[in-house]
Short mmCIF file of N, CA and C in Angstrom, two decimals:
data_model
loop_
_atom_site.label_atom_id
_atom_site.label_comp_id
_atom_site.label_asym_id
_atom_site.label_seq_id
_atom_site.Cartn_x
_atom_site.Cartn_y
_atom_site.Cartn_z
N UNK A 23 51.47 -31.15 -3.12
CA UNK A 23 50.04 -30.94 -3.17
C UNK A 23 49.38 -31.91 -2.21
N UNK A 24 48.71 -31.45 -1.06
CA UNK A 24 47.75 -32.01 -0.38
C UNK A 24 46.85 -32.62 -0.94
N UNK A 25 46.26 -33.94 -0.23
CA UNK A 25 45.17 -34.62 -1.07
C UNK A 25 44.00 -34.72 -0.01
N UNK A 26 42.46 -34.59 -0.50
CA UNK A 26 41.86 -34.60 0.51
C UNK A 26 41.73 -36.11 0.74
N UNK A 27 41.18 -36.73 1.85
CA UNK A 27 41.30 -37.21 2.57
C UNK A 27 40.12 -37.98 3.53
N UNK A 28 38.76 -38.42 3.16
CA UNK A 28 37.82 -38.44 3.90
C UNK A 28 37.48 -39.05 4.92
N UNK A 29 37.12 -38.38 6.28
CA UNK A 29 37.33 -39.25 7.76
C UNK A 29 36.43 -40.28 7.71
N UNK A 30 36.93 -41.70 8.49
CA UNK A 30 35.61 -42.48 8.84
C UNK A 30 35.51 -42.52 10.01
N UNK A 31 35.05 -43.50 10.32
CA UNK A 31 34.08 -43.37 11.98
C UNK A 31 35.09 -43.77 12.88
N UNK A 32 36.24 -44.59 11.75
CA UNK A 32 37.55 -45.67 12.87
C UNK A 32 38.32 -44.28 13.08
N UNK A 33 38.10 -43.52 12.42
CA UNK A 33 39.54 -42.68 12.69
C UNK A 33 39.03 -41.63 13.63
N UNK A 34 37.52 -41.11 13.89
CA UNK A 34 37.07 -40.53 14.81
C UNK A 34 37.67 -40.77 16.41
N UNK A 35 38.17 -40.49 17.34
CA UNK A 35 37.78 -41.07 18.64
C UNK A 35 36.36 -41.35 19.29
N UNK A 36 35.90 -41.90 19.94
CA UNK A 36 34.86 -42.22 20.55
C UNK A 36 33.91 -40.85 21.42
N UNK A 37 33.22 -39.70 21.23
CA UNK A 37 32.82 -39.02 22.22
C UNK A 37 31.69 -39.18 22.84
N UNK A 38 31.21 -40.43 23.02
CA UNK A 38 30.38 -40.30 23.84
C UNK A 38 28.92 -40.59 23.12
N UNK A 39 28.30 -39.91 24.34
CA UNK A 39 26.44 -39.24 24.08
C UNK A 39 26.71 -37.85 23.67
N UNK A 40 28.00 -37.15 24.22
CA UNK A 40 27.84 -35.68 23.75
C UNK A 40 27.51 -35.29 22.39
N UNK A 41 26.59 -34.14 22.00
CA UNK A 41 26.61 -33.68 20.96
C UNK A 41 27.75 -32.73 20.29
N UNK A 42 27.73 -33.08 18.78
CA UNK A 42 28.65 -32.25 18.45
C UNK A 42 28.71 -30.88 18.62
N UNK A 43 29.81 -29.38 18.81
CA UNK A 43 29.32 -28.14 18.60
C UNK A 43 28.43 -27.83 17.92
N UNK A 44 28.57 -28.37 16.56
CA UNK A 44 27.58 -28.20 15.37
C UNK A 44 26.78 -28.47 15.27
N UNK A 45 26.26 -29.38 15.88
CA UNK A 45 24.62 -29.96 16.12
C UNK A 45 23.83 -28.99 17.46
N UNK A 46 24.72 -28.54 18.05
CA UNK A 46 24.71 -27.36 19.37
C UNK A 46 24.02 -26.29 18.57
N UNK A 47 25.20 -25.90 17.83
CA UNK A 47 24.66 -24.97 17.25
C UNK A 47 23.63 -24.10 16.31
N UNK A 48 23.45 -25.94 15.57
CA UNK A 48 22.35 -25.81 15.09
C UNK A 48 20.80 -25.71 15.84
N UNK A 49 21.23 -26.46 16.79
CA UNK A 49 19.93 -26.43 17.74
C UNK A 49 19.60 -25.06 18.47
N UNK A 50 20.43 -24.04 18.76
CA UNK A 50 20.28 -22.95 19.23
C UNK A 50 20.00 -22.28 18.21
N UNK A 51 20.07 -22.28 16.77
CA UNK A 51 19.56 -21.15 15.27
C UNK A 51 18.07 -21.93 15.44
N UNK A 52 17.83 -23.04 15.47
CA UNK A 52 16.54 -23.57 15.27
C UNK A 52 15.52 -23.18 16.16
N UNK A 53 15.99 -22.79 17.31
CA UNK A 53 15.11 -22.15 18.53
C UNK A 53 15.24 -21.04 18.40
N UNK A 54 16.51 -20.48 17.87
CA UNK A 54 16.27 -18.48 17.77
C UNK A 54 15.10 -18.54 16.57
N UNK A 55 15.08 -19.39 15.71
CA UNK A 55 14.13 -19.25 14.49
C UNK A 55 12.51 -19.66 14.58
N UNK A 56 12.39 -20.16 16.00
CA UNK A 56 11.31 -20.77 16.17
C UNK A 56 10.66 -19.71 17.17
N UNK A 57 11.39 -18.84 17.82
CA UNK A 57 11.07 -17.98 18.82
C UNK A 57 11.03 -16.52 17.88
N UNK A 58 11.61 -16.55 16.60
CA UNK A 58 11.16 -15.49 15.94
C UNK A 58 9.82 -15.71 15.07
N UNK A 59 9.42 -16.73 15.08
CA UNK A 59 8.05 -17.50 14.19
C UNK A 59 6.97 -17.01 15.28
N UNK A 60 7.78 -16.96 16.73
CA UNK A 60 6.41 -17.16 18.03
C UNK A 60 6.47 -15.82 17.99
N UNK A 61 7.54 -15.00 17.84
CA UNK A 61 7.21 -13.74 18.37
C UNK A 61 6.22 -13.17 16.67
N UNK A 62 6.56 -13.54 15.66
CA UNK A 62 5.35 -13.30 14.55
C UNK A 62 3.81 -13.25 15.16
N UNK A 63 3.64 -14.28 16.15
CA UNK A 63 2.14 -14.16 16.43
C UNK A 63 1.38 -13.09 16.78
N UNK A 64 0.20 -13.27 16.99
CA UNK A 64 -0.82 -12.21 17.69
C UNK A 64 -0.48 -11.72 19.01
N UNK A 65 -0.74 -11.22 19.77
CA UNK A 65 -0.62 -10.80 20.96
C UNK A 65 -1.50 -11.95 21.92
N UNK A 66 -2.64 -11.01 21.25
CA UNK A 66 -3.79 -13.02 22.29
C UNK A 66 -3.12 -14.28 22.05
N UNK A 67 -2.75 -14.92 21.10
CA UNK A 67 -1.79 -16.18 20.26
C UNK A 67 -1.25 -16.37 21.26
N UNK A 68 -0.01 -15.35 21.60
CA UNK A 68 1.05 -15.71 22.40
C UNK A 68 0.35 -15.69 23.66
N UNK A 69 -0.47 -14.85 24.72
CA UNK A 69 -0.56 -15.04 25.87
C UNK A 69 -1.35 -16.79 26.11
N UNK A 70 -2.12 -17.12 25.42
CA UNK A 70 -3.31 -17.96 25.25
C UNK A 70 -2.31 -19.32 25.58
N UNK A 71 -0.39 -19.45 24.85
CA UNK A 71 -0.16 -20.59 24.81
C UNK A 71 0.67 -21.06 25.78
N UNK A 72 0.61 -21.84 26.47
CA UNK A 72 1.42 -22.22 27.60
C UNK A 72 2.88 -22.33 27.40
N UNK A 73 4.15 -21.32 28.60
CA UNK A 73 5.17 -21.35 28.00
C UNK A 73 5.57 -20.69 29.30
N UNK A 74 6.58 -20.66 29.59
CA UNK A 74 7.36 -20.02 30.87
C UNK A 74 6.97 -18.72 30.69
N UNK A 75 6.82 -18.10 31.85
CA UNK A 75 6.47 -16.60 32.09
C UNK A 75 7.65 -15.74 31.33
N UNK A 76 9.08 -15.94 31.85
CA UNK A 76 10.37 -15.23 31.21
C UNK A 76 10.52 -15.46 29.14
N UNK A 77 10.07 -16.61 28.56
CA UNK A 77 9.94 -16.73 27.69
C UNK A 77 8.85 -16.09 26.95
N UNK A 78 7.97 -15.69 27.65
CA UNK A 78 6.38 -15.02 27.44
C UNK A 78 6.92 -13.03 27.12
N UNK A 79 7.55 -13.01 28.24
CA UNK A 79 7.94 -11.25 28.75
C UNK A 79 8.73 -11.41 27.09
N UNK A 80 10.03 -12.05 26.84
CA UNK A 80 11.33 -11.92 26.39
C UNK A 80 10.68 -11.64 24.69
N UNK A 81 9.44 -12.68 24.41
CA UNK A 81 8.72 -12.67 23.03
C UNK A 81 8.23 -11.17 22.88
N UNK A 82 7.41 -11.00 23.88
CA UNK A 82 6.86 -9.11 23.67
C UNK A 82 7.95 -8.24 23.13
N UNK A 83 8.72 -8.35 24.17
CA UNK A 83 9.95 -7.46 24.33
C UNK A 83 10.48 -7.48 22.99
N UNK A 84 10.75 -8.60 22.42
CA UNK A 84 11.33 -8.72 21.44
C UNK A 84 10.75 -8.20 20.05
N UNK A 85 9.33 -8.26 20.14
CA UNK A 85 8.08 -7.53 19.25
C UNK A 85 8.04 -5.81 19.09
N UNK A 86 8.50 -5.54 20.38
CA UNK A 86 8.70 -4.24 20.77
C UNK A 86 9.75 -3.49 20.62
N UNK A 87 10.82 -4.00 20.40
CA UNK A 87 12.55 -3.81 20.12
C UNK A 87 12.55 -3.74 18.59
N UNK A 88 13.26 -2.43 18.19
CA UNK A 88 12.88 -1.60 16.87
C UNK A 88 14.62 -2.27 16.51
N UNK A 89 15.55 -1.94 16.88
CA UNK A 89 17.20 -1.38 16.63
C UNK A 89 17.53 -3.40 15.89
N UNK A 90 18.36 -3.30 14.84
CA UNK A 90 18.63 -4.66 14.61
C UNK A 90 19.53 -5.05 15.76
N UNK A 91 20.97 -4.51 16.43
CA UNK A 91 21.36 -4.86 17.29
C UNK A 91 20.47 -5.63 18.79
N UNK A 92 19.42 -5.14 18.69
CA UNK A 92 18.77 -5.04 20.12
C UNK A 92 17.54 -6.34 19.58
N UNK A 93 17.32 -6.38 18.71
CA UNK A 93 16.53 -7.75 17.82
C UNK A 93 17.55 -8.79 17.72
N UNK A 94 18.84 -8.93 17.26
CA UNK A 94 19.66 -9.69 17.51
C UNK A 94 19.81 -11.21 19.50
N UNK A 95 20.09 -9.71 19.99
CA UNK A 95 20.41 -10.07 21.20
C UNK A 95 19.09 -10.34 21.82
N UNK A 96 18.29 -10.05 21.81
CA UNK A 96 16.74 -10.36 22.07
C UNK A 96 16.47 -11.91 21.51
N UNK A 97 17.08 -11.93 20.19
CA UNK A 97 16.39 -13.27 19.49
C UNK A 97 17.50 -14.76 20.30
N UNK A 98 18.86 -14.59 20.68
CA UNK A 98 19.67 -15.13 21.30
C UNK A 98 19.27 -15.23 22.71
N UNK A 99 18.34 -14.31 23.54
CA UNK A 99 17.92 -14.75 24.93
C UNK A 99 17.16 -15.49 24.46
N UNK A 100 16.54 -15.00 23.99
CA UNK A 100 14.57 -16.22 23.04
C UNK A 100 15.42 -17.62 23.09
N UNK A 101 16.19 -17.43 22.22
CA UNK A 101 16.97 -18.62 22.23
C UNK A 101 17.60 -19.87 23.58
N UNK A 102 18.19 -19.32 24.56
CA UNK A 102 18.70 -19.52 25.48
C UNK A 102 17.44 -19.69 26.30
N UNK A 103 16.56 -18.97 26.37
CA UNK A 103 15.18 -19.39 27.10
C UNK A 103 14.62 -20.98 26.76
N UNK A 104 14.23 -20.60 25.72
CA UNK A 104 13.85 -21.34 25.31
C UNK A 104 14.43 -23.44 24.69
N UNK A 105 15.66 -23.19 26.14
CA UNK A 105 16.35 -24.35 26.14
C UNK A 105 15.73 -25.07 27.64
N UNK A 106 14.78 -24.45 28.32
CA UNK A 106 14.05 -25.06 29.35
C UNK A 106 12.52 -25.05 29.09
N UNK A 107 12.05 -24.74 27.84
CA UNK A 107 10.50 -24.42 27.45
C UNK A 107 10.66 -26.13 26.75
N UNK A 108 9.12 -26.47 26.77
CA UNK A 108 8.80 -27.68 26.06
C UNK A 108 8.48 -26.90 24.59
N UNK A 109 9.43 -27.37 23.54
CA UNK A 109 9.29 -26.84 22.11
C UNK A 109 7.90 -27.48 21.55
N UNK A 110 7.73 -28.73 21.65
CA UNK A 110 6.71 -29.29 20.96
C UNK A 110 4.97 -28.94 20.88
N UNK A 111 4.73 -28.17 21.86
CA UNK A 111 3.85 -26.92 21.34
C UNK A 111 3.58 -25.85 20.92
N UNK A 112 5.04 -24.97 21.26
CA UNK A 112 4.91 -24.13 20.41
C UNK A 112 5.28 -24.11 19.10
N UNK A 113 6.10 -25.30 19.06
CA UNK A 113 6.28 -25.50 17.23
C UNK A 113 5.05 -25.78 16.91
N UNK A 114 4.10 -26.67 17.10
CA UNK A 114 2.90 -27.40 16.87
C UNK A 114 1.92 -25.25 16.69
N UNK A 115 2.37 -24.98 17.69
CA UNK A 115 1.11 -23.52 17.30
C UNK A 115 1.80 -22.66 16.64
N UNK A 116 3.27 -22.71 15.88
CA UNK A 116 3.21 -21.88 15.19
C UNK A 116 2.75 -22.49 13.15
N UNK A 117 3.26 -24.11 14.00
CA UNK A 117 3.02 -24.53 12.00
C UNK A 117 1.08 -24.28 12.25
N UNK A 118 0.82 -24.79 12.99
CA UNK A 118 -0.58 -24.29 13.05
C UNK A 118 -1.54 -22.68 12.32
N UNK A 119 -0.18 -21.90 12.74
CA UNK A 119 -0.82 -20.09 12.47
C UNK A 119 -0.55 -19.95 11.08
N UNK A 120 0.67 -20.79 10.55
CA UNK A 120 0.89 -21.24 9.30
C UNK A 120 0.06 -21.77 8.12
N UNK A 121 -0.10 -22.76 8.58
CA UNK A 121 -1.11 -23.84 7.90
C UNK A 121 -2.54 -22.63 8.12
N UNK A 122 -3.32 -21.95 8.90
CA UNK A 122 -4.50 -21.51 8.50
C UNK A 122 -4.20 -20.50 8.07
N UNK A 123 -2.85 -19.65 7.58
CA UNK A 123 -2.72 -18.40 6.50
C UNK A 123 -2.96 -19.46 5.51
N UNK A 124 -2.34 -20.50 5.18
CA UNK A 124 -2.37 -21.14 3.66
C UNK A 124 -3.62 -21.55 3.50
N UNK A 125 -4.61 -21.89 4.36
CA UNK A 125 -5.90 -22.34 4.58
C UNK A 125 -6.87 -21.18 3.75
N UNK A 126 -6.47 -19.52 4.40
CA UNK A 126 -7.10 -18.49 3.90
C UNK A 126 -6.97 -18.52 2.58
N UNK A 127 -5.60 -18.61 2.31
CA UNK A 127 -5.58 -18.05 0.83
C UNK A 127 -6.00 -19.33 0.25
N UNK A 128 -5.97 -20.59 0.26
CA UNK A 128 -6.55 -21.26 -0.80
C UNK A 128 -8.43 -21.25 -1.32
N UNK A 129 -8.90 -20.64 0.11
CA UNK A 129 -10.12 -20.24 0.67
C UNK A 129 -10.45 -18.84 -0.59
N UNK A 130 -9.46 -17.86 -0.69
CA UNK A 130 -9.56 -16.79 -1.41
C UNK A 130 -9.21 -17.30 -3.01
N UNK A 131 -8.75 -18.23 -3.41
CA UNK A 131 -8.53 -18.60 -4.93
C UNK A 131 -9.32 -19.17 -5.37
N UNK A 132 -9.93 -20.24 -4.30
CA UNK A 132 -11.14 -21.29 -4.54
C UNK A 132 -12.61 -19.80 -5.15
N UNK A 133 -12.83 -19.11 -4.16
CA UNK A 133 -14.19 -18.16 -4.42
C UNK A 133 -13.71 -16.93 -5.55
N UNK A 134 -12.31 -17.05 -5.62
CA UNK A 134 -12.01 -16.18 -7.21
C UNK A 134 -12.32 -17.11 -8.23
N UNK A 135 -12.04 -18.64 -8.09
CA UNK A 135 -12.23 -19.18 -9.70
C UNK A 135 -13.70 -19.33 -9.61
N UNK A 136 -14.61 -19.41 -8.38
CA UNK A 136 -15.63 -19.46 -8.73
C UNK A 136 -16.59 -18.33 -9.31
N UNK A 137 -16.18 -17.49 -8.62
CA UNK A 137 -16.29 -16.18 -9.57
C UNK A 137 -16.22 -16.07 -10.88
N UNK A 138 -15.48 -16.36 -11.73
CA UNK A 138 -15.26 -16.23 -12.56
C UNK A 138 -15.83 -17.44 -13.62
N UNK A 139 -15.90 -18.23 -13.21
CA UNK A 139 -17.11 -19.92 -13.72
C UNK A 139 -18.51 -19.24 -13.68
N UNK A 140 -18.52 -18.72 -12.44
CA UNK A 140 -20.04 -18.37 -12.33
C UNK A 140 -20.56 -17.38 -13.18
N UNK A 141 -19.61 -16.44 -13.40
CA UNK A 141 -20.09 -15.22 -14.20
C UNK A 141 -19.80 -15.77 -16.12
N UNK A 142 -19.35 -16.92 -16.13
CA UNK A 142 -19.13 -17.05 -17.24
C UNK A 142 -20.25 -18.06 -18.08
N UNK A 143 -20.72 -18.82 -17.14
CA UNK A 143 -22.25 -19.79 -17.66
C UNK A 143 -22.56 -20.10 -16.18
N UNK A 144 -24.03 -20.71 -17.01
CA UNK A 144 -24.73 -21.11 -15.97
C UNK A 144 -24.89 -22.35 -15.22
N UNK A 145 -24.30 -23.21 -16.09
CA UNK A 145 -23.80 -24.37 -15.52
C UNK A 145 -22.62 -24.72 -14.26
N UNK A 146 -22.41 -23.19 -14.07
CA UNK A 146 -21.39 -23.36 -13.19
C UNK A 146 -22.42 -22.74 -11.80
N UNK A 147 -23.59 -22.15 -12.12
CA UNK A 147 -24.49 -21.88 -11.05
C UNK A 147 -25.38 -23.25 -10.59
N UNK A 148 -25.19 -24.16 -11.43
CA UNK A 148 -26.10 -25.25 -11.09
C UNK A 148 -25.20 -26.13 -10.03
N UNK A 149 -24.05 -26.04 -10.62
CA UNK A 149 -23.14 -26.98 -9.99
C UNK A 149 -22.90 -26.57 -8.36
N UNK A 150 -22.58 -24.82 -8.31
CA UNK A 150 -22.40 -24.15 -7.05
C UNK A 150 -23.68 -24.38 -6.14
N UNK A 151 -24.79 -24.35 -6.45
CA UNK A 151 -26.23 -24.55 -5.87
C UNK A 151 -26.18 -26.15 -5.32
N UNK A 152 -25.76 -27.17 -6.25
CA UNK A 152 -25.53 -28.46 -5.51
C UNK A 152 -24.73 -28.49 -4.76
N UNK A 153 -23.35 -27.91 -4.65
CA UNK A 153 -22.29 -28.13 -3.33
C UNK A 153 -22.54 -27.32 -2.39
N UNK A 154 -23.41 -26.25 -2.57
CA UNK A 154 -23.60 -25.29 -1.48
C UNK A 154 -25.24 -25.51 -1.25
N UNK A 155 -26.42 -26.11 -0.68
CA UNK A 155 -27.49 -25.92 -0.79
C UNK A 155 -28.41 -24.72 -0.40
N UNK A 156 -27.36 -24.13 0.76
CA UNK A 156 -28.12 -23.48 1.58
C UNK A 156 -28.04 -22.05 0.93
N UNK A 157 -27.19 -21.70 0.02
CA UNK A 157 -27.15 -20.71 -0.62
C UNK A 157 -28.70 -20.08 -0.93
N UNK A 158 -28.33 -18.80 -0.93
CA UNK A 158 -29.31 -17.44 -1.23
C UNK A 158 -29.76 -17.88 -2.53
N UNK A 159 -30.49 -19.01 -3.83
CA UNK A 159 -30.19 -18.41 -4.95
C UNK A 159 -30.44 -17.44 -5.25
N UNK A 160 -31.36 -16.93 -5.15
CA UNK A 160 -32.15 -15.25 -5.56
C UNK A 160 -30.97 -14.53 -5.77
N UNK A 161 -30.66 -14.04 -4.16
CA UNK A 161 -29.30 -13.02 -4.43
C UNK A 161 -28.30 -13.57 -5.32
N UNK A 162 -27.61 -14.56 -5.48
CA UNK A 162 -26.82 -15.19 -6.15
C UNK A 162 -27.30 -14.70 -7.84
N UNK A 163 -28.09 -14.98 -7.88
CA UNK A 163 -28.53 -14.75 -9.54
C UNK A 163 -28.56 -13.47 -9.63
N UNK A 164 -28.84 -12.96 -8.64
CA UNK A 164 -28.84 -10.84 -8.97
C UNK A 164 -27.24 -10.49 -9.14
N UNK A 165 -26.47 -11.18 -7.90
CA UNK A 165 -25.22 -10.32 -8.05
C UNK A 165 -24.59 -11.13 -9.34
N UNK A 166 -24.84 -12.24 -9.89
CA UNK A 166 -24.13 -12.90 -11.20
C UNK A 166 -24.56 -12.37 -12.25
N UNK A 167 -25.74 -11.95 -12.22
CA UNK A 167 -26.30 -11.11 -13.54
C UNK A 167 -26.12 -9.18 -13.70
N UNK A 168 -25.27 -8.90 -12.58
CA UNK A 168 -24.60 -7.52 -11.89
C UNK A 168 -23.31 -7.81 -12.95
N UNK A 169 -22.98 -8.79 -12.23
CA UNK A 169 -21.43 -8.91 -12.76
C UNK A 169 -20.86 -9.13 -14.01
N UNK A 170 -22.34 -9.68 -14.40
CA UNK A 170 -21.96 -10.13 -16.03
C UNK A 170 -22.20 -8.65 -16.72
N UNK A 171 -22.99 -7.82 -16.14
CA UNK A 171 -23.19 -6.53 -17.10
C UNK A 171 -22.03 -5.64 -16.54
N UNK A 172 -21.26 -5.82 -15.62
CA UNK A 172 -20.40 -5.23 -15.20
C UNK A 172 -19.14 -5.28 -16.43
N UNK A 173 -18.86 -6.80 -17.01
CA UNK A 173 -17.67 -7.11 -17.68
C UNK A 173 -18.10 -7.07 -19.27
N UNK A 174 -19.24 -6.43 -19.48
CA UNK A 174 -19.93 -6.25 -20.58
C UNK A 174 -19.20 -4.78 -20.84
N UNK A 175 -18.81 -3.93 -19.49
CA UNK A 175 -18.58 -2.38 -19.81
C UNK A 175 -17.27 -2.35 -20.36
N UNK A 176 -16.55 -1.26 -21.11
CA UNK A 176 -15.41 -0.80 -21.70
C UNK A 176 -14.66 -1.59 -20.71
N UNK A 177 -13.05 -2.02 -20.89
CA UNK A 177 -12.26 -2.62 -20.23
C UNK A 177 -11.79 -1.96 -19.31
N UNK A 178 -11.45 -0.68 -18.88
CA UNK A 178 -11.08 0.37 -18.09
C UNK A 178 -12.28 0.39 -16.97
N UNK A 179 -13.57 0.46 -17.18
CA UNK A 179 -14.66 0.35 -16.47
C UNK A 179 -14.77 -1.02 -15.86
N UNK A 180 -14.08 -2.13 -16.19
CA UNK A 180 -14.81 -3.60 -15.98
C UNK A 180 -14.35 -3.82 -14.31
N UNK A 181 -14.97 -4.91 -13.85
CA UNK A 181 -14.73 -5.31 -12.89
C UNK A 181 -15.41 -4.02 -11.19
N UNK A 182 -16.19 -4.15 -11.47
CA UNK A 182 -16.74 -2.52 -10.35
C UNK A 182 -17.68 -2.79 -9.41
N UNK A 183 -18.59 -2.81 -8.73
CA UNK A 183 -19.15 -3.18 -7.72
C UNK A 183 -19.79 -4.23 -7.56
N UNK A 184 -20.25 -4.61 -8.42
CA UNK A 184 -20.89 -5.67 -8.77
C UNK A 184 -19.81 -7.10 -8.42
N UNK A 185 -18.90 -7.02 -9.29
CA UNK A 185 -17.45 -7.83 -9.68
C UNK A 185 -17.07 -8.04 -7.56
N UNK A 186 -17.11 -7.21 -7.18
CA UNK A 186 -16.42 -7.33 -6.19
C UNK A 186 -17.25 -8.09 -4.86
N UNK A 187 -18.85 -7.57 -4.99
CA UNK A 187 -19.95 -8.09 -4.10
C UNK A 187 -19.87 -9.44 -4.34
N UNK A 188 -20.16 -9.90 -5.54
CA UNK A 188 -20.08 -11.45 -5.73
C UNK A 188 -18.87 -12.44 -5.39
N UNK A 189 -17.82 -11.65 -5.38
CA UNK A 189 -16.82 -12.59 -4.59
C UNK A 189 -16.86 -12.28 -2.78
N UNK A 190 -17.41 -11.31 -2.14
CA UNK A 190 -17.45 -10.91 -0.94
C UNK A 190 -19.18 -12.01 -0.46
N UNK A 191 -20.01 -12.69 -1.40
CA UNK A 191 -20.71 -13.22 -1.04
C UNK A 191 -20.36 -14.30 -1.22
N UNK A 192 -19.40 -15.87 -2.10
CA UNK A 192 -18.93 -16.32 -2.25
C UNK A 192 -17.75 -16.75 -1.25
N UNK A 193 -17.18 -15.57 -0.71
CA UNK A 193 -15.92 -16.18 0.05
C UNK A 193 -16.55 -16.35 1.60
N UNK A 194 -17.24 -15.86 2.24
CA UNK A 194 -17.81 -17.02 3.30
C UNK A 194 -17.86 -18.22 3.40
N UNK A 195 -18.86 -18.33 2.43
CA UNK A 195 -19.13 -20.08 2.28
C UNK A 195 -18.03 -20.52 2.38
N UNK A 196 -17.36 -20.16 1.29
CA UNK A 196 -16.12 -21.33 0.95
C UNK A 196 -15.19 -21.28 1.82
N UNK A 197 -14.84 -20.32 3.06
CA UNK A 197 -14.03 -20.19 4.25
C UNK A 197 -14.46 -21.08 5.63
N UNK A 198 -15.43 -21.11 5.72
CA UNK A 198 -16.66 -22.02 6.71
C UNK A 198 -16.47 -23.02 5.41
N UNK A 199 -16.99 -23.65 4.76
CA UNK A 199 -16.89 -25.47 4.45
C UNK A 199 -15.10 -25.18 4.47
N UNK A 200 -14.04 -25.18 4.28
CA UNK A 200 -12.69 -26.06 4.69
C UNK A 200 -12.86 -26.06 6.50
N UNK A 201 -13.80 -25.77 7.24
CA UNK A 201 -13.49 -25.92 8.52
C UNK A 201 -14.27 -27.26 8.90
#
């Protein structure tokens, strides 16, 4: 029975500055994965960010390429390109496109719970009127007093035009103040 055996650094030979295959290799999945994050973007996104012309064409192309074989080999040039591109901006603009999806949606939970504070007392209209000054109150009090007769109706009926205006007036604000 074989016993394992664990290498140390004395029993290594010496190689150098070279990197290992495996650190190679990892570095080429990390750029195929970073060039499939870039090719996620917008169309304007991508032209807008500075990046080699061949790395620019290879991202479209690759957006445009339906067949998994042909997405494969597409994502491996991305890759290989992208061993003469400066990474540190386009990583920087894709955690960027990232970070303001998570931006939206916390933007969309924030004006649902307020929704739902607001339509539930009024103390939660006093409070919204101090963090927001510039607010409509007028309209504000029409569509909160909409909404409250809205969730007054049978449960099948609840939640209906009213319910929906007041969060569509609500989620502005609160999308403009996180900026």
């Amino acid at each position: 029975m074989t016993r394992f055996v664990p290498i140390t650094e004395s029993d290594t030979p010496d190689l150098g500055e070279r990197p290992s295959k495996t650190a190679l290799k990892r570095q080429a999945h990390e750029q195929q994965a970073l060039g499939e994050a870039l090719a996620a973007l917008p169309d304007a996104r991508l032209t807008a960010l500075a990046m080699p012309e061949a790395l620019r064409d290879a991202l479209l192309e690759y957006q445009r390429t339906r067949s998994h074989e042909g997405r494969r080999r597409q994502r491996q040039h991305i890759g290989k390109l992208m061993r003469q591109a400066d990474l540190a901006p386009l990583q920087e603009a894709v955690a960027e496109a990232q970070l303001g999806r998570a931006h939206d949606a916390l933007a969309l939970h924030r004006a649902e719970h307020w929704r739902v504070e607001l339509v539930a007392s009024d103390e939660a209209l006093t409070r919204w009127l101090a963090e927001h000054p510039a607010t409509d109150a007028q309209q504000l009090r029409t569509l909160i007093r909409n909404a409250r007769k809205d969730t007054a109706l049978a449960p099948e009926q609840r939640h209906g035009r009213a319910w929906r205006e007041l969060f569509q007036f609500l989620k502005p604000m609160l999308v403009t103040s996180d900026e």
